[in-house]
mmCIF file of C-alpha atoms in Angstrom:
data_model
loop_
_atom_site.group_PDB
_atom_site.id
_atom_site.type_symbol
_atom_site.label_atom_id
_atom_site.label_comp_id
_atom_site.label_asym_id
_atom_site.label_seq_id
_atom_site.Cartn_x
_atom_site.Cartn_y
_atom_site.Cartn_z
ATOM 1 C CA UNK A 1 114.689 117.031 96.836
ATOM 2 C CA UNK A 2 117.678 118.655 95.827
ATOM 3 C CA UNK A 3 121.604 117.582 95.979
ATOM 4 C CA UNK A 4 124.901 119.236 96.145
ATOM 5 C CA UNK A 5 128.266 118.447 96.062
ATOM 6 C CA UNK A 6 128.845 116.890 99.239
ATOM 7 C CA UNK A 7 124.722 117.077 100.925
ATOM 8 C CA UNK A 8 121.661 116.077 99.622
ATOM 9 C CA UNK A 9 118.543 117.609 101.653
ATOM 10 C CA UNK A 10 114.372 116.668 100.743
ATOM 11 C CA UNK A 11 111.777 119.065 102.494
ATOM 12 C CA UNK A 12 108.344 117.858 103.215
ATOM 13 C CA UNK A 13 105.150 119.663 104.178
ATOM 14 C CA UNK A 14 103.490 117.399 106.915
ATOM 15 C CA UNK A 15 99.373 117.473 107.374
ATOM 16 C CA UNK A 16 99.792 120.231 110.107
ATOM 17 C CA UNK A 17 101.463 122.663 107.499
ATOM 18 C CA UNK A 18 105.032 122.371 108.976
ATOM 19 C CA UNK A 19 108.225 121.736 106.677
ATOM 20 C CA UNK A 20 110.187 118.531 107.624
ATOM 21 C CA UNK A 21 113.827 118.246 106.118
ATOM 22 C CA UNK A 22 115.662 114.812 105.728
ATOM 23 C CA UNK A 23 119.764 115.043 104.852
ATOM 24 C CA UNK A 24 121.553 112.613 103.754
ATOM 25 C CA UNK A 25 125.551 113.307 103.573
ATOM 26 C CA UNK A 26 127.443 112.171 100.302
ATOM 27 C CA UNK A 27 130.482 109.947 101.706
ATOM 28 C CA UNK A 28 130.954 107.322 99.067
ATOM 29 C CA UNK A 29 134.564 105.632 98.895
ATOM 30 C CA UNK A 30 137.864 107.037 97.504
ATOM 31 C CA UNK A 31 137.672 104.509 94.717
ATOM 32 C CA UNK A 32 134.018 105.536 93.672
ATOM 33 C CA UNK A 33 135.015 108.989 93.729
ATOM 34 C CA UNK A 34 137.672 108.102 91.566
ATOM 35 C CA UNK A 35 135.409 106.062 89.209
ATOM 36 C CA UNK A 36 133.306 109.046 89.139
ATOM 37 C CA UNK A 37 136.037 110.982 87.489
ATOM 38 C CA UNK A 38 136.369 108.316 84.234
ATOM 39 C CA UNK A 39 134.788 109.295 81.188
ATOM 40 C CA UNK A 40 131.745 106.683 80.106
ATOM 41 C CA UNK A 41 131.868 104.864 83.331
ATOM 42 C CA UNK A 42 131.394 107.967 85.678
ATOM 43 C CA UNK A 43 127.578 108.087 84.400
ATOM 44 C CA UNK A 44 127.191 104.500 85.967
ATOM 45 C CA UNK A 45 128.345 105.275 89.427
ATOM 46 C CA UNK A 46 126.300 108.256 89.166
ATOM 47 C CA UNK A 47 123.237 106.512 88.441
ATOM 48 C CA UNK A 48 123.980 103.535 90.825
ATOM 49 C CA UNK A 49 124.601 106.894 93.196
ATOM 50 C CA UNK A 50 121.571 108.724 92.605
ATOM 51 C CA UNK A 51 118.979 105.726 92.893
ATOM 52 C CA UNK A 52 120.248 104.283 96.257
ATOM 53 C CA UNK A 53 119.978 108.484 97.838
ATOM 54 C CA UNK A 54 116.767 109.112 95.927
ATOM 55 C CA UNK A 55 115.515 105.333 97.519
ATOM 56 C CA UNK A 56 116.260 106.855 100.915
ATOM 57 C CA UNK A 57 114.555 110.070 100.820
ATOM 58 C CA UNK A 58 111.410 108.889 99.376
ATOM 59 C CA UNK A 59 111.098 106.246 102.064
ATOM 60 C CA UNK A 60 110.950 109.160 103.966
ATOM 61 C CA UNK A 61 108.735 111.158 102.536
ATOM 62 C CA UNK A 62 106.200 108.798 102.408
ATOM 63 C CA UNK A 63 107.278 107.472 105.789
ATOM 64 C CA UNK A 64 106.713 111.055 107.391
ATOM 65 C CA UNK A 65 103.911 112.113 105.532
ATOM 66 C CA UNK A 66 100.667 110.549 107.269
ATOM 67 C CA UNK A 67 102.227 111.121 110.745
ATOM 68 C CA UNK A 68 101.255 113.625 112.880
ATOM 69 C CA UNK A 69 103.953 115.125 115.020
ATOM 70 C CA UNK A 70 102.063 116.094 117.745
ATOM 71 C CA UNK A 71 101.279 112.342 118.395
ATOM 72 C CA UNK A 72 105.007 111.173 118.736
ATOM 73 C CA UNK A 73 107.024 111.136 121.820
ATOM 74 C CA UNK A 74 110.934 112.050 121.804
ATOM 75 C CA UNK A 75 111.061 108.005 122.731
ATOM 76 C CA UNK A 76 109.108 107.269 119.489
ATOM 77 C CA UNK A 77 110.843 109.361 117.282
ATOM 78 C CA UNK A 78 114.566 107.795 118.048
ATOM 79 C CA UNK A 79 112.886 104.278 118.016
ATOM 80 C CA UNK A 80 111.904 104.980 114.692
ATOM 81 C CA UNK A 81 114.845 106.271 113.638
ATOM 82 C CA UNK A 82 117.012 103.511 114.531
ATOM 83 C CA UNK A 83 114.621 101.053 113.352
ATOM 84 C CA UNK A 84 114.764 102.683 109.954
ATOM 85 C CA UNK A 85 118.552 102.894 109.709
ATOM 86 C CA UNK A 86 118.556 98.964 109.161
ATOM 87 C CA UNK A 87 115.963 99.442 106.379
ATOM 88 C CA UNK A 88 117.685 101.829 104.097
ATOM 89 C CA UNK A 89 120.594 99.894 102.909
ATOM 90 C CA UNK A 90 117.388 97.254 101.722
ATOM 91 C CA UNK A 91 115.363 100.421 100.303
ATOM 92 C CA UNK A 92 118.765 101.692 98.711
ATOM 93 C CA UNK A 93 119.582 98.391 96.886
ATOM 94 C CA UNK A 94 115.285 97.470 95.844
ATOM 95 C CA UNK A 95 115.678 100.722 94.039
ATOM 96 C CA UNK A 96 118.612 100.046 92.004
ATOM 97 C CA UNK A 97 117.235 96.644 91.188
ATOM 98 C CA UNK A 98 114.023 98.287 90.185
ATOM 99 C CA UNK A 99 115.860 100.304 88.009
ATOM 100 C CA UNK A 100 118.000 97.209 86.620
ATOM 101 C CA UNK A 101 114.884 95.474 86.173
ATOM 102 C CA UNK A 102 112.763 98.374 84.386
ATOM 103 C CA UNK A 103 116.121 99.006 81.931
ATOM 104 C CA UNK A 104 115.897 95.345 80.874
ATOM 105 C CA UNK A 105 111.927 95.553 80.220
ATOM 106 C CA UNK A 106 112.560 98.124 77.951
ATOM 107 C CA UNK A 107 115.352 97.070 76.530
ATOM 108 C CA UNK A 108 114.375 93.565 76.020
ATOM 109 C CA UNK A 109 110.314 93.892 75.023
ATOM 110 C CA UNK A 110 110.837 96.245 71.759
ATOM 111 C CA UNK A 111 114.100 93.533 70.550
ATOM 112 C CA UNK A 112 111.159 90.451 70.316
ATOM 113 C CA UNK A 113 108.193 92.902 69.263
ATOM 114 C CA UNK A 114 110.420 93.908 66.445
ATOM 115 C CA UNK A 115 111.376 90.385 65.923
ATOM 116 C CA UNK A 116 107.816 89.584 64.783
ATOM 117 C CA UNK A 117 107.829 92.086 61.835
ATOM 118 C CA UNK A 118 111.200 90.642 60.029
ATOM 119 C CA UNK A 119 109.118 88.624 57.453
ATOM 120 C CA UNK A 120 108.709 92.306 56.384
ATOM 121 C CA UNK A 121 111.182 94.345 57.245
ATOM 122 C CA UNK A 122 114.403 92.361 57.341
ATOM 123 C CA UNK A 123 117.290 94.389 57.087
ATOM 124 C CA UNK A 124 119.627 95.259 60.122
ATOM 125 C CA UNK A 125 118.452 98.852 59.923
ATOM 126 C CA UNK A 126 115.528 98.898 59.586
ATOM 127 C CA UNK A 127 114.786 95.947 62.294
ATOM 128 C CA UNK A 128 117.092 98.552 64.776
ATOM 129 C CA UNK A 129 114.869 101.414 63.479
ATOM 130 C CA UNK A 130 111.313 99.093 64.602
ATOM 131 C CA UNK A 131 113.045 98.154 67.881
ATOM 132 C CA UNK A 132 113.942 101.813 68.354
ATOM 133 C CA UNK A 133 110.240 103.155 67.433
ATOM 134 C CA UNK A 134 108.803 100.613 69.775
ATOM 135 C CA UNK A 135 111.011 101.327 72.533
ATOM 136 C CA UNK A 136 109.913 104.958 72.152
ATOM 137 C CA UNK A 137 106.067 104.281 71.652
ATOM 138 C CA UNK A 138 106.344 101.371 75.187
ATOM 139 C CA UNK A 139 108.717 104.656 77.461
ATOM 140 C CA UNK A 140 105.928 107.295 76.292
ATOM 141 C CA UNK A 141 102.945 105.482 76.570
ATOM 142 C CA UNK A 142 103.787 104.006 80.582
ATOM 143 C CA UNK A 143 105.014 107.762 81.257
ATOM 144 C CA UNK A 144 101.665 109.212 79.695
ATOM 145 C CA UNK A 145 99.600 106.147 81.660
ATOM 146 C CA UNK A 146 101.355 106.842 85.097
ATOM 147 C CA UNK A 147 101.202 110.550 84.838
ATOM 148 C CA UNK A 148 97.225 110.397 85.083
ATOM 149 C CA UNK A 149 97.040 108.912 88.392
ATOM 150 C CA UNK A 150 96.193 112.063 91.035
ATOM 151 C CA UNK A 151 99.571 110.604 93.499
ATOM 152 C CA UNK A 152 102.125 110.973 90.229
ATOM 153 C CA UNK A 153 100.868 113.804 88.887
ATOM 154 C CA UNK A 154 101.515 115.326 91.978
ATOM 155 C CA UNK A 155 104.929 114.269 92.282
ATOM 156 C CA UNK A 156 105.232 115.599 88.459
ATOM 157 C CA UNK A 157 104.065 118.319 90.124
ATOM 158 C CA UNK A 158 106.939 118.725 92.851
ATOM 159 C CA UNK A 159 109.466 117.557 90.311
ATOM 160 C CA UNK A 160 108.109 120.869 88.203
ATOM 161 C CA UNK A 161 108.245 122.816 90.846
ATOM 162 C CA UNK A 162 111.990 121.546 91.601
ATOM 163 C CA UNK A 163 112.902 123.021 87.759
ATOM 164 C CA UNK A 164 111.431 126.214 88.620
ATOM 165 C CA UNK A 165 113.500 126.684 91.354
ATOM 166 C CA UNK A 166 116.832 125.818 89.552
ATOM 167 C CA UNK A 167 116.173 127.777 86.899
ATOM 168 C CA UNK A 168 114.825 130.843 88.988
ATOM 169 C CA UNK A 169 118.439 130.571 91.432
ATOM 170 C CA UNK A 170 120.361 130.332 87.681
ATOM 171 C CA UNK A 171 118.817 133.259 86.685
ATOM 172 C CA UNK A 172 119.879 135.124 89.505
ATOM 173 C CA UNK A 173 116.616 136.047 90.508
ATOM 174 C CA UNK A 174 115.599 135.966 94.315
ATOM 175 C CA UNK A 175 114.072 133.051 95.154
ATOM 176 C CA UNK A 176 110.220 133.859 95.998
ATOM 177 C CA UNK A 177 107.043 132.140 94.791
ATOM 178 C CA UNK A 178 106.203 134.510 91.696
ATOM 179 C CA UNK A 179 109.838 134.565 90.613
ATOM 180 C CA UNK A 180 109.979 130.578 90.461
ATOM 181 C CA UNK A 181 106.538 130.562 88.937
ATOM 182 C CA UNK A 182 107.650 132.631 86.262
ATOM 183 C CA UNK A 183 110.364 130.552 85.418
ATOM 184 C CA UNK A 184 110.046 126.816 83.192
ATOM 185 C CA UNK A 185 109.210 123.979 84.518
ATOM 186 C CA UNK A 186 111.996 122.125 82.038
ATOM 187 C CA UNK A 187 115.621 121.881 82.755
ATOM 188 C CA UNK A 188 118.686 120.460 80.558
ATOM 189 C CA UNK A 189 119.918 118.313 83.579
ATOM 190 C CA UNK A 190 117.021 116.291 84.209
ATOM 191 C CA UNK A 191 117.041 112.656 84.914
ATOM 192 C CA UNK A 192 114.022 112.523 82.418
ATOM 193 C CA UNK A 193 116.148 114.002 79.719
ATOM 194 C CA UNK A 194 118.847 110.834 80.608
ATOM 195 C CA UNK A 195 116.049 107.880 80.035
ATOM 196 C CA UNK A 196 114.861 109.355 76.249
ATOM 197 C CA UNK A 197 119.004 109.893 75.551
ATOM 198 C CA UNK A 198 119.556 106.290 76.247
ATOM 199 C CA UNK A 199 117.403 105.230 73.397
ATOM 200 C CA UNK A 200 118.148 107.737 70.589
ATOM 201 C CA UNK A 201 121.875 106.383 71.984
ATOM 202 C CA UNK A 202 121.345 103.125 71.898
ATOM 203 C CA UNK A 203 120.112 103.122 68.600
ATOM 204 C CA UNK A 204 123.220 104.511 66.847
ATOM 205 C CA UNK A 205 125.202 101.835 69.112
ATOM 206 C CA UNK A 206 122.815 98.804 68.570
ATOM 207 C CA UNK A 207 123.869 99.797 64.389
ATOM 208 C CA UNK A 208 127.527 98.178 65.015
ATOM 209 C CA UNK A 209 126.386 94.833 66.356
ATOM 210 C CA UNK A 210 124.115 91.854 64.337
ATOM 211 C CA UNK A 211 120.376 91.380 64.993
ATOM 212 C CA UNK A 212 120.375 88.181 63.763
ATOM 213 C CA UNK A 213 119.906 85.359 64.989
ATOM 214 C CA UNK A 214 117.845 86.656 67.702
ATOM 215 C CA UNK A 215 119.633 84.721 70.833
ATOM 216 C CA UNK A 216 122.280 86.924 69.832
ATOM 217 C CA UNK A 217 120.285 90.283 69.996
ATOM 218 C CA UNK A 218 119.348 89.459 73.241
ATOM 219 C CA UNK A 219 122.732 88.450 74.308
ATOM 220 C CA UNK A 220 124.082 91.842 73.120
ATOM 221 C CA UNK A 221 121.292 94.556 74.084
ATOM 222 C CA UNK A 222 121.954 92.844 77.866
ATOM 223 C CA UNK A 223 125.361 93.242 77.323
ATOM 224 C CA UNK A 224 125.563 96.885 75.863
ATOM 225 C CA UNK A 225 123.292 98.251 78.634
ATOM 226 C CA UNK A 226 125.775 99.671 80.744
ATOM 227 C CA UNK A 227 127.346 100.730 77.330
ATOM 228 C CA UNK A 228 124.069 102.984 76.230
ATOM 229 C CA UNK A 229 124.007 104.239 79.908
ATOM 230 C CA UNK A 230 127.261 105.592 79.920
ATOM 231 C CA UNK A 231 127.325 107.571 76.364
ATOM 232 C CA UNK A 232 124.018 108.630 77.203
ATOM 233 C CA UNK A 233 125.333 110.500 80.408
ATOM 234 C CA UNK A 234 127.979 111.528 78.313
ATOM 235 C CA UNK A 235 125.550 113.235 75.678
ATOM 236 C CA UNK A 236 123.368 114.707 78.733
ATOM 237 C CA UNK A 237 126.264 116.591 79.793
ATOM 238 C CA UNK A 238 127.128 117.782 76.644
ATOM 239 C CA UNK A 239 123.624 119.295 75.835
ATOM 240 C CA UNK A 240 124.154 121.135 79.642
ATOM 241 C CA UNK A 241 127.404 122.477 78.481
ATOM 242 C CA UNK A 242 126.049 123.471 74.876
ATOM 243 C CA UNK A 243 122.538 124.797 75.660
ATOM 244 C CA UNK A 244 123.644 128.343 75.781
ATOM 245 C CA UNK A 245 125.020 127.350 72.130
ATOM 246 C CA UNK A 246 122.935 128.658 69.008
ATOM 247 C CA UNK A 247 122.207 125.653 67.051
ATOM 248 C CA UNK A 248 124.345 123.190 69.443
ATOM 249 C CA UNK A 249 121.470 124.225 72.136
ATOM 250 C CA UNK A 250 118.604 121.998 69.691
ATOM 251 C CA UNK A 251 120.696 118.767 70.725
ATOM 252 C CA UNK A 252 118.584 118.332 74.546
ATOM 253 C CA UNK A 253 115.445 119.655 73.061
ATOM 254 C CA UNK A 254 114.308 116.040 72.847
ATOM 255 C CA UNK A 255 115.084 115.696 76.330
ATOM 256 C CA UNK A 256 112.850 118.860 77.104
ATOM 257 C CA UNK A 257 110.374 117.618 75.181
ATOM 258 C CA UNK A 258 109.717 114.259 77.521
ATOM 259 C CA UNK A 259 109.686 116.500 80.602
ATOM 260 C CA UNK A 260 106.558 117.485 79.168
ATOM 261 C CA UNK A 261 105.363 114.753 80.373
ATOM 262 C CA UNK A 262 107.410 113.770 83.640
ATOM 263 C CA UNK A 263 106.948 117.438 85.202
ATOM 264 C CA UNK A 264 103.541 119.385 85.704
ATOM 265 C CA UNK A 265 102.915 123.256 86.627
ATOM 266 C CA UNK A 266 103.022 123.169 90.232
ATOM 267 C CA UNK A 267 101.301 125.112 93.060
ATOM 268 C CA UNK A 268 102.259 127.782 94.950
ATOM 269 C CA UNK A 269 102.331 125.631 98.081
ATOM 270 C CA UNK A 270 104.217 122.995 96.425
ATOM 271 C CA UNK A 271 107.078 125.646 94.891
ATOM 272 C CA UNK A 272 107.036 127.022 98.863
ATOM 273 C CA UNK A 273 108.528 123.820 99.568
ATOM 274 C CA UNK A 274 111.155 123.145 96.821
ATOM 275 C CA UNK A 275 112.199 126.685 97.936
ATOM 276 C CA UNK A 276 112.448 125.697 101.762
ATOM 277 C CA UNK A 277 114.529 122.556 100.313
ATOM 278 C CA UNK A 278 116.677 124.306 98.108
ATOM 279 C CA UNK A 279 117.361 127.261 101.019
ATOM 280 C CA UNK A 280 118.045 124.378 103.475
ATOM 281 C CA UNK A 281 120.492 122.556 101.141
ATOM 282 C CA UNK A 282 122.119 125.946 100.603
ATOM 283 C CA UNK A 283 122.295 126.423 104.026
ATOM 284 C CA UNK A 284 123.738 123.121 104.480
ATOM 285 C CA UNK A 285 126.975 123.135 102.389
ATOM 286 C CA UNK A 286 127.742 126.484 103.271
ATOM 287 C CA UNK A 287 127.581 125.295 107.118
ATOM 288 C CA UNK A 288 129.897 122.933 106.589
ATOM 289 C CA UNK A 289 132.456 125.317 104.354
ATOM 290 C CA UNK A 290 131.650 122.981 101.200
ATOM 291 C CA UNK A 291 131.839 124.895 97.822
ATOM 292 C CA UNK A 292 128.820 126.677 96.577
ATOM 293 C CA UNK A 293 126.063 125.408 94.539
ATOM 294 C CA UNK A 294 126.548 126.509 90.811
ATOM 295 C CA UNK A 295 129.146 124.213 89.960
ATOM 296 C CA UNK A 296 127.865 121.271 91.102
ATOM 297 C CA UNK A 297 124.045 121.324 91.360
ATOM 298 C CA UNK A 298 122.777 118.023 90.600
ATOM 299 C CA UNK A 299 119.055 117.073 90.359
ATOM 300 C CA UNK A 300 117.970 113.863 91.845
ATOM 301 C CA UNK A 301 115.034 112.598 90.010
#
């Protein structure tokens, strides 16, 4: 799945070996695009953005997947279509929730389970310096967990291969299966890099508010969330803009390092595809006279 500035397009081999594409226009209203232009509260929209368009194309994918073409009428297929337009706004708005939800688990869990250790360690810093080890240890171990399961490691796989193919066409190498193979699997723009930045983030803003009493804790890590969120998309795109930077470049090497886990090497089948996506999105703007994809390449994780 890859997006540009104005189309986002996902490619999906079906079981006959054919290549399906889904698009999905960006049209959001003047005053989100002008939201998306303020500092700090642009990485909000972005992320509200990005969930409800990723939400869509996955229901497609896995919508599309165990059908066989050959078995569906011209009938069928519009049925389905229309049928599915009413269930995307729901799919759109269950995966920003589930992203609401999961923010708050994390956020929330580490706060009580470093409660329970201020008979020892009682201090503001060091109770923000538990909560912030605990956060790290409950993200790493859930990422580690899920990544063992055969379905996400293959889409660890595919989001790999989507890397490859980024940093193969900013390379300016053609774009052919042993080019992207060549190339890492590990980009400075990921979404994964965005999740670890909100905690090393967090931390530094959780040191300017009281942990105690621990109603008021709670009351404040709620409260700062979209806070974190936004100076963390802040930081992400200043590790983009700096990774060409000696020394400045080390500041999204922790990011790199978690896409260890949320990316795998993937196969040459699977980098066929996130090349037929990335061609077809290509393909796509320039159709429709958009601008052209270095500037503003986004990946949707």
């Amino acid at each position: 799945m890859f997006g540009g500035k104005k189309e986002t397009v996902t490619a999906i081999r079906r079981k006959d070996g054919t290549i399906e594409y889904f698009y999905l226009t960006k049209n959001p209203p003047a005053w989100v695009q002008m939201l998306k232009r303020i500092p700090f509260i642009r990485g909000i929209v972005a992320l509200i953005e990005s969930s409800a368009i990723g939400s869509k194309h996955l229901t497609f994918a896995t919508d599309r997947y165990d059908e066989d073409p050959l078995d569906e009428t011209e009938n069928e297929k519009i049925e389905k279509k229309e049928s599915k337009l009413t269930m995307w706004l729901g799919v759109a708005v269950v995966g920003v929730l589930s992203f609401i939800f999961a923010k708050f688990v994390m956020t929330l869990i580490p706060v009580f389970i470093a409660n329970l250790f201020r008979p020892i360690v009682a201090g503001d810093m060091g109770q923000i310096m538990l909560e912030t080890l605990f956060k790290l240890i409950l993200l790493l171990s859930y990422i580690f967990a899920v990544s063992q399961t055969p379905i996400i490691k293959r889409v660890f796989q595919y989001h790999g291969a989507e890397h490859k193919v980024i940093n193969c066409y900013e390379a300016d190498l053609p774009l052919t299966v042993a080019n992207v193979q060549s190339r890492s699997r590990l980009h400075y723009r990921c979404g994964s890099s965005f999740i670890l930045f909100t905690v090393i983030v967090g931390m530094f803003i959780y040191m300017l508010v009281p942990t105690d009493p621990l109603w008021v804790r709670v009351i404040n890590r709620i409260l700062l969330i979209p806070v974190v969120l936004g100076v963390a998309f802040e930081v992400l795109q200043l590790t983009n803009k700096c990774r060409n930077i000696p020394i400045l470049k080390y500041l999204g090497v922790p990011g790199l390092w978690l896409q260890l886990l949320t990316t795998k090497e993937p196969q040459d089948d699977q980098i066929e595809v996130a090349i037929a996506s990335f061609n077809e999105l290509h393909r796509v703007e320039h159709a429709k006279q958009e601008e052209t994809l270095p500037e503003n390449l986004e990946l949707l994780e």
